[in-house]
Amino acid sequence: MSGGMGGVTLFQSLKRLITVPNDNPELTLAQFKAFSKQVPLLYFILLTNMLSLAGTHQNSAPFWLVKVIPFVFAVIFIVRGLGWIRESRKTVDAAYAYRRLVATNRLVLPISVFSVVWSISLIPYGNDYQKAHVAFFMSITVIGVIFCLMHLRSAALMVTFLVIMPFAVVMGMSGEPTLIATAVNMFLVSLAMIAILLRHYSDFTKMNEQQLTLLAQQDALRDKNREMQLLSDENLRLANLDSLTQIANRRSFFSNLASAFERAREDNARLAIGVVDLDGFKPVNDLYGHSAGDKVLVEVADRLSAFETSDCCIFRLGGDEFALLIDMDNMDEKALVEFGQRVCASISLPIMIGNSVVHVTGSMGIAVYPDVGLNGQDLYERADFALYNAKRENRASVVVFNARQAKALFRLRQVEDALFAADLERELSLAYQPIVDAGSSHTVGFEALARWTSPVLGPVSPAEFIPIAEQHGRINLITRLLLTRALQDMTSFEGEPYLSFNLSPHDLAVGDNVLRIVSAVKGSGIAPQRINFEITETAIMHDFEQAAQSIELLRALGCQVSLDDFGTGYSSLNHVHKLPLSKIKIDRCFVDRIDERPASYKIVKSVLTLCSDMGLTAVAEGVEREEEVRVLKALGVDAMQGYYFSKPLPRELAAARLESETNRKPLSVANGA
Ligand code: C2E
Ligand code: MG
Ligand code: MG
């Protein structure tokens, strides 16, 4: 059994030695490459050896043996040799290389047989020298061929045995000592040659394997590098992409802006930034929920993306704010504004969210370099300032940062600087504007209004500095300081008028701030019922839930809460219904010339109906003329406030007014504060 196995193994080993291996395509290719360069030389050796032997036997051997056969084979050798020269220049695949190697392996047999048979058949015709030439022919051909077939082990082995064996037999049988010695010598040299060949072949295979391993490692490394590169490219892409809308994000905007600005500066080109903010987005979020808000943002991003060209890139800066970076080479300012208006118009088209239609509009602020902007950030700030004005002055509009705005921005920076440096305790004061009962015209309360006299800028209106203080986080301090002072002042007023005190949205936005207000009220000794907090619609819109909680807390304490500037903001009647308010202050814009303006008249009339339905007190603000007083009284307003009755007064004058009213003295014309 084992002998049988051994036999099979030996047979397999022998078979392996004389077949072309096909288990390693790269090795086959390397073999073919090395081999194809040597085959032409192989044919050259065969050709010259054959011709030289035929030449020395020309006159002694038959014509067919030294002319016809050599001629036919010479042609075959030349054709094959030239064929291989062409072959060696081709790029081939492993399968082709294998086929060619197998074909060559097969061809070795007839060529060897031919060489042996042909050269042996010349022996009978030659003298001793010629016989020696035959021996020389055999030896030199075998050695040459072994060398040339070095990369095709199977062929080299076959040639050796096919030529050496018969040759040795023939020479041995000749009885001629020189020829026998040559045969023995050649046999031994051939063995040595085979040993060299086998070692070379194994070295060649090993070297190839090492090279292949190295190449495979290099390939793997290259693949890994490519993978890493792709990964880092993807990370970079994601880092610059807004995850909700899939458009470029804030980070991408600022990096693009910096490079675009540098390019514009170097090329003396015009560059514009458009900053877009949605109007009415917050109510959508509040009324329909955050997923609806997200859908609106995605839709707006899609609409903006339609404007994207090689000259205009779109970004989402965050929240409901977007930006455009516009290369203005092919655009003048008029075209730019028209472009901005088209962008805003596309935003204002209705958006379908499920079965509901929602409506948002967009305002855009634009700044153009080199008209303004010292660097990218500066240009952005100007566009943002223009946006702020666009929103404040006229929603859904486009505003380009211009000289007027530059002046306003300059003033804003001045106020900011002065406010930062201000000694608020000393520089802030309060003015009190009487609120009078519509029926009796008696002062029932005072609205406390902040006054700031800056040592640098002089008096600054609260309409100017309060928003700045809100932006820079100083408003809570101002509220605390002024509320404490107002509560203190109330103790000196006769007749227990109520105090109307303005709260900022920021005061309501954080629970802690409200608690501080509550403790200030509690600590003042003034009955909470005498205190009315005025809140604006912005406070409610900012964060309805939080605002509602804060209002509840103040109401629970016993204070009143009124909605200031009613009608100017975005709050819906829905909001008014949901909040535990006590008063509504009808904004000055509806009171102004109400006797001449039917629209204002109708609005005030319906607001008053609303107030009486809901049990709310209605206060009209900014009353300046007698006609307005008459109409408002006729409509049934509860209380009024305005220059017609009194300008905001310093504490002493406010107290004097109360005193004179109590004494029923006629009121002298009060000086405005
Ligand atoms: P507001 O709460 O609506 O206050 C009424 C504003 O209208 C006051 O302006 C007042 O001086 C002015 N006013 C009153 N009667 C008339 C009138 O007949 N005609 C005209 N044209 N104006 C009249 P003021 O004092 O400049 O305050 C502006 C705004 O600043 C206030 O509007 C309020 O929102 C805010 N503010 C004032 N003081 C404070 C404060 O202490 N805290 C907070 N958070 N905001 C304040
Ligand atoms: Mg007010
Ligand atoms: Mg007001």
XYZ file of C-alpha atoms and ligand atoms in Angstrom:
721
model
C 0.000 0.000 0.000
C 2.637 2.406 1.104
C 4.918 1.288 -1.758
C 2.053 2.014 -4.133
C 1.634 5.393 -2.531
C 5.417 5.940 -2.767
C 5.299 4.969 -6.457
C 2.539 7.416 -7.118
C 4.455 10.111 -5.230
C 7.624 9.468 -7.216
C 5.665 9.460 -10.430
C 3.936 12.680 -9.411
C 7.276 14.268 -8.534
C 8.725 13.275 -11.891
C 5.632 14.542 -13.655
C 5.895 17.770 -11.755
C 9.482 18.160 -12.874
C 8.577 17.956 -16.529
C 5.307 19.941 -16.525
C 4.883 23.683 -16.488
C 3.533 24.749 -13.059
C 0.240 26.607 -13.164
C -0.552 27.321 -9.523
C 0.896 30.804 -9.349
C -0.101 33.218 -12.138
C 2.465 35.846 -11.082
C 5.268 33.236 -11.210
C 4.099 32.029 -14.615
C 4.189 35.620 -15.876
C 7.675 36.216 -14.455
C 8.868 32.948 -16.001
C 7.427 33.867 -19.353
C 8.995 37.313 -19.240
C 12.492 35.994 -18.472
C 12.085 33.072 -20.819
C 10.775 34.960 -23.849
C 13.926 37.081 -23.908
C 16.103 33.968 -24.058
C 14.245 31.846 -26.627
C 15.532 33.805 -29.667
C 19.076 33.103 -28.408
C 18.169 29.422 -28.064
C 17.154 29.280 -31.715
C 20.300 31.191 -32.621
C 22.459 28.533 -30.872
C 20.544 25.694 -32.543
C 20.835 27.378 -35.925
C 24.559 28.154 -35.813
C 25.443 24.748 -34.340
C 23.370 22.942 -36.939
C 24.756 24.958 -39.849
C 28.344 24.490 -38.673
C 27.916 20.688 -38.346
C 26.146 20.487 -41.731
C 29.024 22.556 -43.159
C 31.767 20.176 -41.997
C 29.852 17.185 -43.422
C 28.972 18.806 -46.723
C 31.140 16.705 -48.890
C 30.881 13.421 -47.058
C 27.158 13.070 -46.112
C 24.141 12.734 -48.439
C 22.532 15.846 -49.890
C 19.232 15.465 -47.986
C 21.085 15.102 -44.696
C 23.385 18.127 -44.953
C 21.292 20.411 -47.223
C 17.559 19.653 -47.210
C 17.002 18.897 -43.524
C 19.263 21.719 -42.237
C 17.543 24.128 -44.663
C 14.037 23.183 -43.481
C 15.057 23.404 -39.815
C 16.975 26.632 -40.344
C 13.784 28.184 -41.709
C 11.793 26.841 -38.744
C 14.397 28.123 -36.257
C 14.545 31.596 -37.836
C 10.749 31.913 -37.985
C 10.332 30.752 -34.385
C 13.197 32.958 -33.199
C 11.704 36.046 -34.825
C 8.275 35.090 -33.463
C 9.670 35.062 -29.924
C 11.374 38.428 -30.381
C 7.923 39.845 -31.094
C 6.435 37.853 -28.223
C 8.895 39.279 -25.727
C 7.656 42.807 -26.435
C 3.979 42.041 -25.831
C 2.124 42.618 -22.592
C 0.419 39.357 -21.813
C -1.736 37.874 -19.086
C -0.916 34.832 -16.980
C -3.232 32.515 -18.920
C -1.558 33.373 -22.230
C 1.893 33.053 -20.705
C 0.994 29.609 -19.423
C -0.264 28.467 -22.836
C 2.919 29.617 -24.538
C 5.132 27.921 -21.947
C 3.225 24.631 -22.321
C 3.546 24.849 -26.128
C 7.293 25.401 -25.822
C 7.560 22.502 -23.407
C 5.901 20.279 -25.986
C 8.103 21.523 -28.815
C 11.212 20.552 -26.894
C 10.615 16.852 -27.584
C 10.621 16.925 -31.431
C 13.487 19.401 -31.567
C 15.634 17.311 -29.223
C 14.796 14.116 -31.067
C 15.601 15.818 -34.341
C 18.974 17.102 -33.087
C 19.984 13.741 -31.679
C 18.795 11.661 -34.609
C 20.217 14.079 -37.166
C 23.622 14.426 -35.550
C 23.939 10.671 -34.877
C 22.976 9.918 -38.440
C 25.975 12.004 -39.563
C 28.509 9.842 -37.619
C 28.857 7.035 -40.182
C 29.827 9.614 -42.855
C 32.561 11.404 -40.974
C 36.235 10.846 -40.275
C 37.595 11.131 -36.712
C 37.618 14.939 -36.752
C 34.077 15.063 -38.016
C 32.999 12.547 -35.357
C 34.628 14.770 -32.783
C 32.657 17.695 -34.231
C 29.429 15.728 -33.751
C 30.402 15.157 -30.096
C 31.260 18.826 -29.783
C 27.927 19.743 -31.449
C 26.005 17.636 -28.941
C 27.858 18.977 -25.931
C 27.758 22.633 -26.842
C 24.119 22.434 -27.924
C 23.034 20.756 -24.687
C 24.915 23.275 -22.542
C 23.622 26.227 -24.559
C 20.063 24.940 -24.492
C 20.141 24.215 -20.754
C 21.251 27.790 -20.183
C 18.561 29.247 -22.395
C 15.815 27.106 -20.843
C 16.888 27.942 -17.317
C 13.494 29.532 -16.546
C 11.517 26.581 -17.879
C 12.816 23.785 -15.688
C 10.676 21.077 -17.306
C 11.984 21.806 -20.792
C 15.606 22.041 -19.669
C 15.394 18.647 -17.905
C 13.747 16.982 -20.868
C 16.359 18.294 -23.288
C 19.168 17.085 -21.048
C 17.901 13.561 -20.750
C 16.646 13.247 -24.331
C 20.006 14.302 -25.724
C 22.520 12.936 -23.208
C 21.163 9.378 -22.931
C 21.159 8.391 -26.612
C 24.368 10.334 -27.182
C 26.162 8.568 -24.356
C 24.950 5.176 -25.647
C 26.058 5.898 -29.219
C 29.455 7.264 -28.166
C 30.002 4.412 -25.718
C 29.270 1.899 -28.446
C 31.785 3.532 -30.808
C 34.682 1.975 -28.839
C 36.718 5.087 -29.533
C 38.309 6.196 -26.186
C 38.250 9.928 -27.061
C 34.547 9.788 -27.871
C 33.781 7.675 -24.793
C 35.721 10.156 -22.644
C 33.821 13.032 -24.260
C 30.496 11.281 -23.553
C 31.400 10.575 -19.925
C 32.713 14.094 -19.532
C 29.569 15.524 -21.073
C 27.360 13.327 -18.887
C 29.074 14.578 -15.740
C 29.064 18.215 -16.858
C 25.354 17.862 -17.671
C 24.675 16.535 -14.168
C 26.499 19.550 -12.756
C 24.543 21.795 -15.080
C 21.278 20.228 -13.900
C 22.268 20.809 -10.293
C 23.018 24.451 -11.119
C 19.747 24.710 -13.033
C 17.666 23.275 -10.212
C 19.256 25.635 -7.692
C 18.802 28.579 -10.017
C 15.218 27.619 -10.640
C 14.438 27.357 -6.946
C 16.209 30.708 -6.302
C 14.238 32.243 -9.122
C 10.981 30.913 -7.683
C 11.880 32.067 -4.178
C 12.969 35.481 -5.346
C 9.771 35.795 -7.255
C 7.741 34.746 -4.261
C 9.538 37.250 -2.060
C 9.043 39.908 -4.664
C 5.404 38.968 -4.929
C 4.953 39.069 -1.167
C 6.606 42.465 -1.165
C 4.375 43.631 -4.000
C 1.322 42.222 -2.235
C 2.331 44.051 0.937
C 2.830 47.227 -1.043
C -0.561 46.732 -2.693
C -2.195 46.146 0.685
C -0.492 49.253 2.039
C -1.616 51.282 -0.951
C -5.176 49.960 -0.559
C -5.095 50.831 3.144
C -3.800 54.314 2.343
C -6.464 54.792 -0.264
C -9.094 53.600 2.230
C -7.752 56.005 4.878
C -7.778 58.826 2.345
C -11.365 58.048 1.375
C -12.308 57.922 5.050
C -10.657 61.218 5.827
C -12.205 62.786 2.682
C -15.593 61.555 3.866
C -15.000 62.900 7.372
C -14.022 66.256 5.932
C -17.101 66.259 3.730
C -19.346 65.447 6.693
C -17.633 68.028 8.886
C -18.525 70.633 6.284
C -22.053 69.461 5.694
C -25.185 70.390 7.578
C -26.662 67.099 8.732
C -30.295 68.186 8.400
C -30.370 69.960 5.063
C -27.334 68.329 3.460
C -26.008 71.680 2.290
C -22.677 73.199 3.306
C -22.616 74.260 6.975
C -21.412 77.217 9.031
C -17.873 75.897 9.332
C -17.714 75.467 5.568
C -19.106 79.000 5.113
C -16.381 80.638 7.177
C -13.562 78.665 5.587
C -14.939 79.385 2.088
C -15.453 83.018 3.016
C -11.847 83.432 4.152
C -10.438 81.988 0.941
C -12.953 83.788 -1.311
C -12.107 87.066 0.413
C -8.369 86.565 -0.110
C -8.961 85.727 -3.778
C -11.167 88.796 -4.244
C -8.528 91.003 -2.613
C -5.724 89.612 -4.760
C -7.725 89.760 -8.012
C -9.388 93.116 -7.259
C -12.711 91.339 -7.684
C -16.129 92.017 -6.164
C -17.514 89.599 -3.609
C -20.908 89.669 -1.892
C -22.284 87.931 1.172
C -26.024 87.494 1.535
C -27.298 86.449 4.968
C -30.853 85.116 4.964
C -33.065 84.712 8.001
C -36.557 83.265 7.964
C -39.456 85.322 9.260
C -42.229 83.369 10.900
C -40.222 80.197 11.343
C -40.620 80.113 15.120
C -44.429 80.000 15.028
C -44.216 77.056 12.613
C -41.980 75.243 15.079
C -44.255 76.106 17.997
C -47.530 75.329 16.278
C -46.639 72.283 14.179
C -43.721 70.822 16.131
C -40.015 70.462 15.514
C -40.242 67.841 12.798
C -42.416 70.231 10.773
C -39.817 72.942 11.445
C -37.127 70.598 10.143
C -39.140 69.978 6.994
C -39.457 73.713 6.424
C -35.678 74.109 6.755
C -35.020 71.258 4.337
C -37.470 72.722 1.842
C -35.941 76.186 2.119
C -32.454 74.697 1.686
C -33.667 72.913 -1.452
C -35.118 76.113 -2.839
C -31.928 78.015 -2.102
C -29.857 75.264 -3.679
C -31.662 75.929 -6.948
C -29.779 79.258 -7.028
C -26.406 77.581 -6.601
C -24.030 78.141 -9.517
C -20.275 78.357 -9.914
C -20.666 82.031 -8.874
C -23.011 81.460 -5.914
C -22.623 79.011 -3.027
C -25.319 78.296 -0.438
C -24.750 77.510 3.249
C -26.819 76.929 6.374
C -25.360 78.944 9.220
C -27.591 77.317 11.836
C -31.174 77.621 13.050
C -33.187 79.367 10.374
C -30.222 81.335 9.049
C -28.656 80.731 5.645
C -25.889 82.441 3.725
C -24.916 83.002 0.120
C -21.404 83.677 -1.091
C -21.620 85.452 -4.413
C -18.872 86.119 -6.899
C -19.975 89.454 -8.402
C -17.860 89.485 -11.543
C -20.915 89.277 -13.786
C -23.268 91.345 -11.631
C -23.804 94.972 -10.641
C -25.490 96.011 -7.421
C -28.911 96.357 -9.026
C -28.680 92.822 -10.400
C -27.521 91.637 -6.991
C -30.551 93.128 -5.239
C -32.847 91.635 -7.870
C -31.149 88.293 -7.349
C -31.666 88.625 -3.574
C -35.330 89.455 -4.136
C -35.753 86.371 -6.320
C -34.189 84.266 -3.552
C -36.563 85.753 -0.943
C -39.530 85.325 -3.287
C -38.731 81.633 -3.678
C -38.656 81.208 0.109
C -42.046 82.854 0.504
C -43.864 80.337 -1.704
C -46.185 78.146 0.408
C -44.717 74.975 1.906
C -46.778 71.821 2.307
C -46.286 69.987 5.597
C -48.506 66.944 5.530
C -51.928 68.365 4.808
C -51.145 71.841 6.082
C -49.755 74.758 4.166
C -47.241 76.865 6.056
C -45.849 80.191 5.122
C -42.454 81.613 5.946
C -40.678 84.494 4.334
C -37.014 85.359 4.137
C -35.160 88.613 4.756
C -31.716 89.148 3.333
C -28.871 91.393 4.367
C -26.101 91.925 1.839
C -22.581 93.337 2.101
C -20.315 93.827 -0.899
C -16.529 93.853 -0.959
C -14.646 96.128 -1.709
C -17.401 98.672 -0.870
C -17.125 97.495 2.744
C -15.271 94.823 4.657
C -11.734 94.665 5.993
C -11.751 90.891 6.032
C -14.194 88.021 5.628
C -15.488 88.218 9.193
C -16.005 91.967 8.913
C -17.900 91.561 5.638
C -20.096 88.924 7.264
C -20.849 91.183 10.245
C -21.957 93.947 7.907
C -24.215 91.613 5.952
C -25.642 90.464 9.293
C -26.239 94.055 10.354
C -28.006 94.747 7.051
C -30.125 91.655 7.742
C -31.002 92.952 11.192
C -32.206 96.160 9.565
C -34.062 94.271 6.865
C -35.948 92.377 9.542
C -36.574 95.394 11.699
C -37.691 97.748 8.974
C -39.525 95.573 6.574
C -39.757 91.838 6.751
C -39.155 89.752 3.627
C -36.954 92.409 2.134
C -33.404 92.746 0.868
C -31.133 95.358 2.421
C -27.648 96.161 1.184
C -25.237 97.510 3.750
C -24.856 101.189 2.838
C -23.586 104.492 4.221
C -26.665 104.970 6.419
C -26.174 101.546 7.898
C -22.474 102.148 8.294
C -23.397 105.148 10.428
C -25.893 103.120 12.422
C -23.344 100.344 12.908
C -20.781 102.876 14.048
C -23.273 104.214 16.572
C -24.109 100.676 17.697
C -20.449 99.964 18.382
C -20.182 103.248 20.282
C -23.163 102.388 22.463
C -21.812 98.877 23.016
C -18.465 100.257 24.129
C -20.062 102.849 26.407
C -22.412 100.271 27.905
C -19.506 97.955 28.658
C -17.667 100.739 30.426
C -20.776 102.115 32.166
C -21.200 102.354 35.919
C -24.830 101.269 35.665
C -25.631 101.914 39.305
C -24.750 105.561 38.849
C -25.638 106.224 35.218
C -29.059 104.549 35.088
C -32.200 106.201 36.366
C -35.960 105.833 36.024
C -38.687 108.028 34.585
C -42.336 107.422 35.417
C -45.083 107.916 32.871
C -48.560 108.198 34.371
C -51.249 105.773 33.281
C -54.659 107.385 33.676
C -58.097 105.953 34.136
C -60.151 106.564 30.983
C -63.241 107.547 32.959
C -61.880 109.750 35.716
C -58.566 110.801 34.070
C -56.917 110.067 37.423
C -53.456 108.567 37.583
C -53.889 104.916 38.461
C -50.344 103.789 37.828
C -46.922 104.640 36.442
C -44.874 102.893 33.800
C -41.253 102.869 34.905
C -38.994 103.649 31.936
C -35.238 103.203 31.973
C -33.046 106.252 31.386
C -29.328 106.097 30.763
C -27.101 109.121 30.727
C -23.686 108.044 29.528
C -20.758 110.328 30.467
C -19.438 109.727 26.914
C -22.583 109.729 24.769
C -25.065 111.720 26.882
C -28.664 110.440 27.173
C -29.232 107.178 25.268
C -32.772 105.948 24.579
C -33.795 102.601 26.090
C -35.024 101.608 22.636
C -31.354 101.800 21.677
C -29.497 100.423 24.671
C -31.928 97.764 25.955
C -31.565 95.535 22.837
C -27.775 95.904 23.092
C -27.817 95.021 26.776
C -29.986 92.009 25.900
C -27.520 90.913 23.266
C -24.545 91.191 25.575
C -26.142 89.587 28.590
C -26.306 92.757 30.750
C -30.080 93.022 30.781
C -30.636 90.872 33.860
C -28.400 93.130 35.861
C -30.241 96.200 34.557
C -33.630 94.624 35.363
C -32.608 93.789 38.921
C -31.115 97.189 39.533
C -34.063 99.152 38.125
C -36.754 96.931 39.639
C -35.296 97.330 43.119
C -35.153 101.080 42.592
C -38.699 101.295 41.182
C -40.099 99.264 44.099
C -38.242 101.538 46.468
C -39.711 104.633 44.745
C -43.209 103.182 44.965
C -43.064 103.352 48.739
C -42.890 107.139 48.501
C -45.913 107.484 46.156
C -49.239 108.523 47.658
C -52.505 106.790 46.897
C -50.993 103.443 46.073
C -50.743 103.692 42.273
C -49.577 100.544 40.522
C -46.133 100.138 39.013
C -45.871 98.976 35.444
C -42.419 97.551 34.893
C -40.990 96.364 31.543
C -39.404 92.927 31.452
C -37.121 91.764 28.719
C -37.578 88.392 26.985
C -34.299 87.401 28.633
C -35.781 87.971 32.078
C -38.435 85.392 31.334
C -36.283 82.930 29.441
C -34.452 81.571 32.479
C -36.273 80.276 35.556
C -33.612 81.678 37.932
C -34.113 85.201 36.631
C -37.829 85.027 37.362
C -37.145 83.737 40.861
C -34.880 86.724 41.473
C -37.686 89.040 40.334
C -40.104 87.241 42.672
C -37.782 87.653 45.632
C -37.243 91.361 44.793
C -41.032 91.855 44.876
C -41.361 89.910 48.113
C -38.552 91.848 49.743
C -39.930 95.269 48.757
C -42.900 95.397 51.084
C -45.098 96.542 48.171
C -48.275 94.497 47.676
C -47.741 92.294 44.604
C -51.182 93.390 43.358
C -49.709 96.862 42.819
C -47.112 95.511 40.409
C -47.730 94.955 36.733
C -45.069 93.400 34.548
C -45.082 94.343 30.893
C -43.883 91.673 28.570
C -43.469 91.900 24.823
C -44.633 89.505 22.191
C -41.034 88.649 21.408
C -40.707 87.137 24.885
C -43.627 84.843 24.223
C -42.495 83.922 20.750
C -38.966 83.198 21.894
C -39.943 80.275 24.076
C -43.647 79.968 24.648
C -43.502 77.219 27.265
C -40.902 78.968 29.395
C -42.644 82.341 29.048
C -45.954 80.749 30.065
C -44.359 79.211 33.166
C -42.739 82.497 34.166
C -46.021 84.377 33.729
C -47.824 81.744 35.834
C -45.256 82.242 38.568
C -45.676 86.029 38.605
C -49.451 85.696 38.532
C -49.347 83.174 41.377
C -47.426 85.738 43.384
C -50.338 88.118 42.877
C -48.736 90.415 40.289
C -50.400 91.475 37.074
C -48.946 90.793 33.676
C -49.702 92.801 30.561
C -48.867 92.253 26.952
C -46.993 95.316 25.707
C -47.088 96.762 22.184
C -49.952 94.443 21.259
C -50.419 94.095 17.515
C -46.887 94.861 16.432
C -45.378 91.426 16.834
C -46.201 87.975 15.682
C -48.159 86.493 18.542
C -51.480 85.086 17.537
C -54.703 85.466 19.465
C -54.147 81.829 20.236
C -51.220 82.823 22.419
C -53.227 85.485 24.223
C -55.870 82.878 25.030
C -53.355 80.456 26.449
C -51.588 82.865 28.792
C -52.891 84.066 32.159
C -52.582 87.756 31.250
C -54.246 90.618 33.072
C -53.847 93.511 30.615
C -53.226 94.296 26.998
C -51.417 97.462 25.978
C -52.579 98.589 22.570
C -49.580 99.840 20.662
C -49.099 103.486 19.758
C -49.257 102.776 16.033
C -52.996 101.917 16.333
C -53.716 104.871 18.589
C -51.944 107.357 16.357
C -54.672 109.395 14.547
C -57.258 106.723 15.243
C -59.905 109.381 14.596
C -58.718 109.660 10.974
C -57.791 106.068 10.253
C -60.659 103.611 9.868
C -58.290 100.621 9.798
C -56.794 101.543 13.184
C -60.265 102.205 14.504
C -61.452 98.733 13.501
C -58.401 97.004 14.926
C -58.690 98.772 18.283
C -62.397 98.036 18.375
C -61.826 94.306 17.866
C -58.977 94.221 20.376
C -61.280 95.821 22.923
C -63.957 93.229 22.198
C -61.334 90.546 22.736
C -60.294 92.127 26.023
C -63.824 92.352 27.357
C -64.495 88.718 26.284
C -61.445 87.555 28.108
C -61.791 89.824 31.128
C -58.593 91.717 30.289
C -57.962 95.380 31.019
C -57.150 97.410 27.883
C -54.605 100.217 28.089
C -53.969 102.495 25.108
C -50.370 103.697 24.732
C -48.963 106.810 23.031
C -52.061 108.941 23.292
C -51.080 112.420 22.092
C -54.223 114.190 20.914
C -57.603 115.090 22.337
C -59.400 113.467 19.363
C -57.656 110.225 20.108
C -58.776 110.435 23.763
C -62.349 111.000 22.645
C -62.440 108.049 20.253
C -60.688 105.716 22.709
C -63.106 106.654 25.486
C -66.042 106.094 23.157
C -64.679 102.658 22.224
C -64.476 101.769 25.925
C -60.758 101.624 26.623
C -59.988 101.176 30.348
C -56.867 103.262 30.749
C -54.628 105.545 28.698
C -51.031 106.649 28.663
C -49.284 109.182 26.484
C -47.880 112.649 26.057
C -51.407 114.036 26.068
C -51.559 113.221 29.755
C -47.907 113.421 30.643
C -44.443 112.663 29.411
C -42.357 110.246 31.525
C -41.436 112.158 34.695
C -38.626 112.060 37.200
C -39.670 110.426 40.472
C -40.187 113.739 42.284
C -42.464 115.138 39.578
C -44.414 111.892 39.414
C -44.910 112.073 43.184
C -45.917 115.748 42.908
C -48.454 114.873 40.240
C -50.045 112.318 42.537
C -50.067 114.797 45.363
C -51.722 117.499 43.274
C -54.334 115.044 42.048
C -55.093 113.993 45.616
C -55.417 117.650 46.616
C -57.535 118.157 43.423
C -55.211 120.874 42.454
C -55.084 121.682 38.719
C -52.107 119.974 37.111
C -49.253 122.166 35.960
C -47.656 121.273 32.631
C -45.131 118.599 33.420
C -41.647 118.677 32.092
C -40.710 115.669 30.034
C -38.001 113.396 31.374
P -42.663 100.738 25.889
O -42.628 99.820 27.022
O -43.704 100.531 24.885
O -42.735 102.169 26.467
C -43.443 103.212 25.909
C -42.544 104.076 25.144
O -43.336 105.050 24.474
C -41.577 104.885 26.007
O -40.417 105.145 25.279
C -42.328 106.181 26.197
O -41.478 107.262 26.512
C -42.930 106.349 24.850
N -44.163 107.140 24.875
C -45.076 107.253 25.853
N -46.081 108.075 25.483
C -45.803 108.481 24.214
C -46.473 109.345 23.282
O -47.532 109.896 23.536
N -45.907 109.530 22.074
C -44.709 108.940 21.778
N -44.187 109.150 20.601
N -44.058 108.114 22.643
C -44.608 107.909 23.852
P -39.026 104.941 25.913
O -39.013 105.400 27.319
O -38.037 105.535 24.990
O -38.884 103.363 25.942
C -38.794 102.651 24.778
C -38.901 101.188 25.030
O -37.784 100.744 25.751
C -40.075 100.780 25.893
O -41.245 100.719 25.132
C -39.655 99.478 26.423
O -39.902 98.470 25.490
C -38.173 99.685 26.548
N -37.856 99.962 27.957
C -37.881 101.137 28.606
N -37.498 100.962 29.880
C -37.246 99.657 30.045
C -36.826 98.870 31.158
O -36.621 99.319 32.281
N -36.653 97.515 30.937
C -36.897 96.979 29.713
N -36.688 95.673 29.553
N -37.289 97.695 28.660
C -37.476 99.024 28.824
Mg -43.876 99.167 28.211
Mg -45.381 99.781 24.687
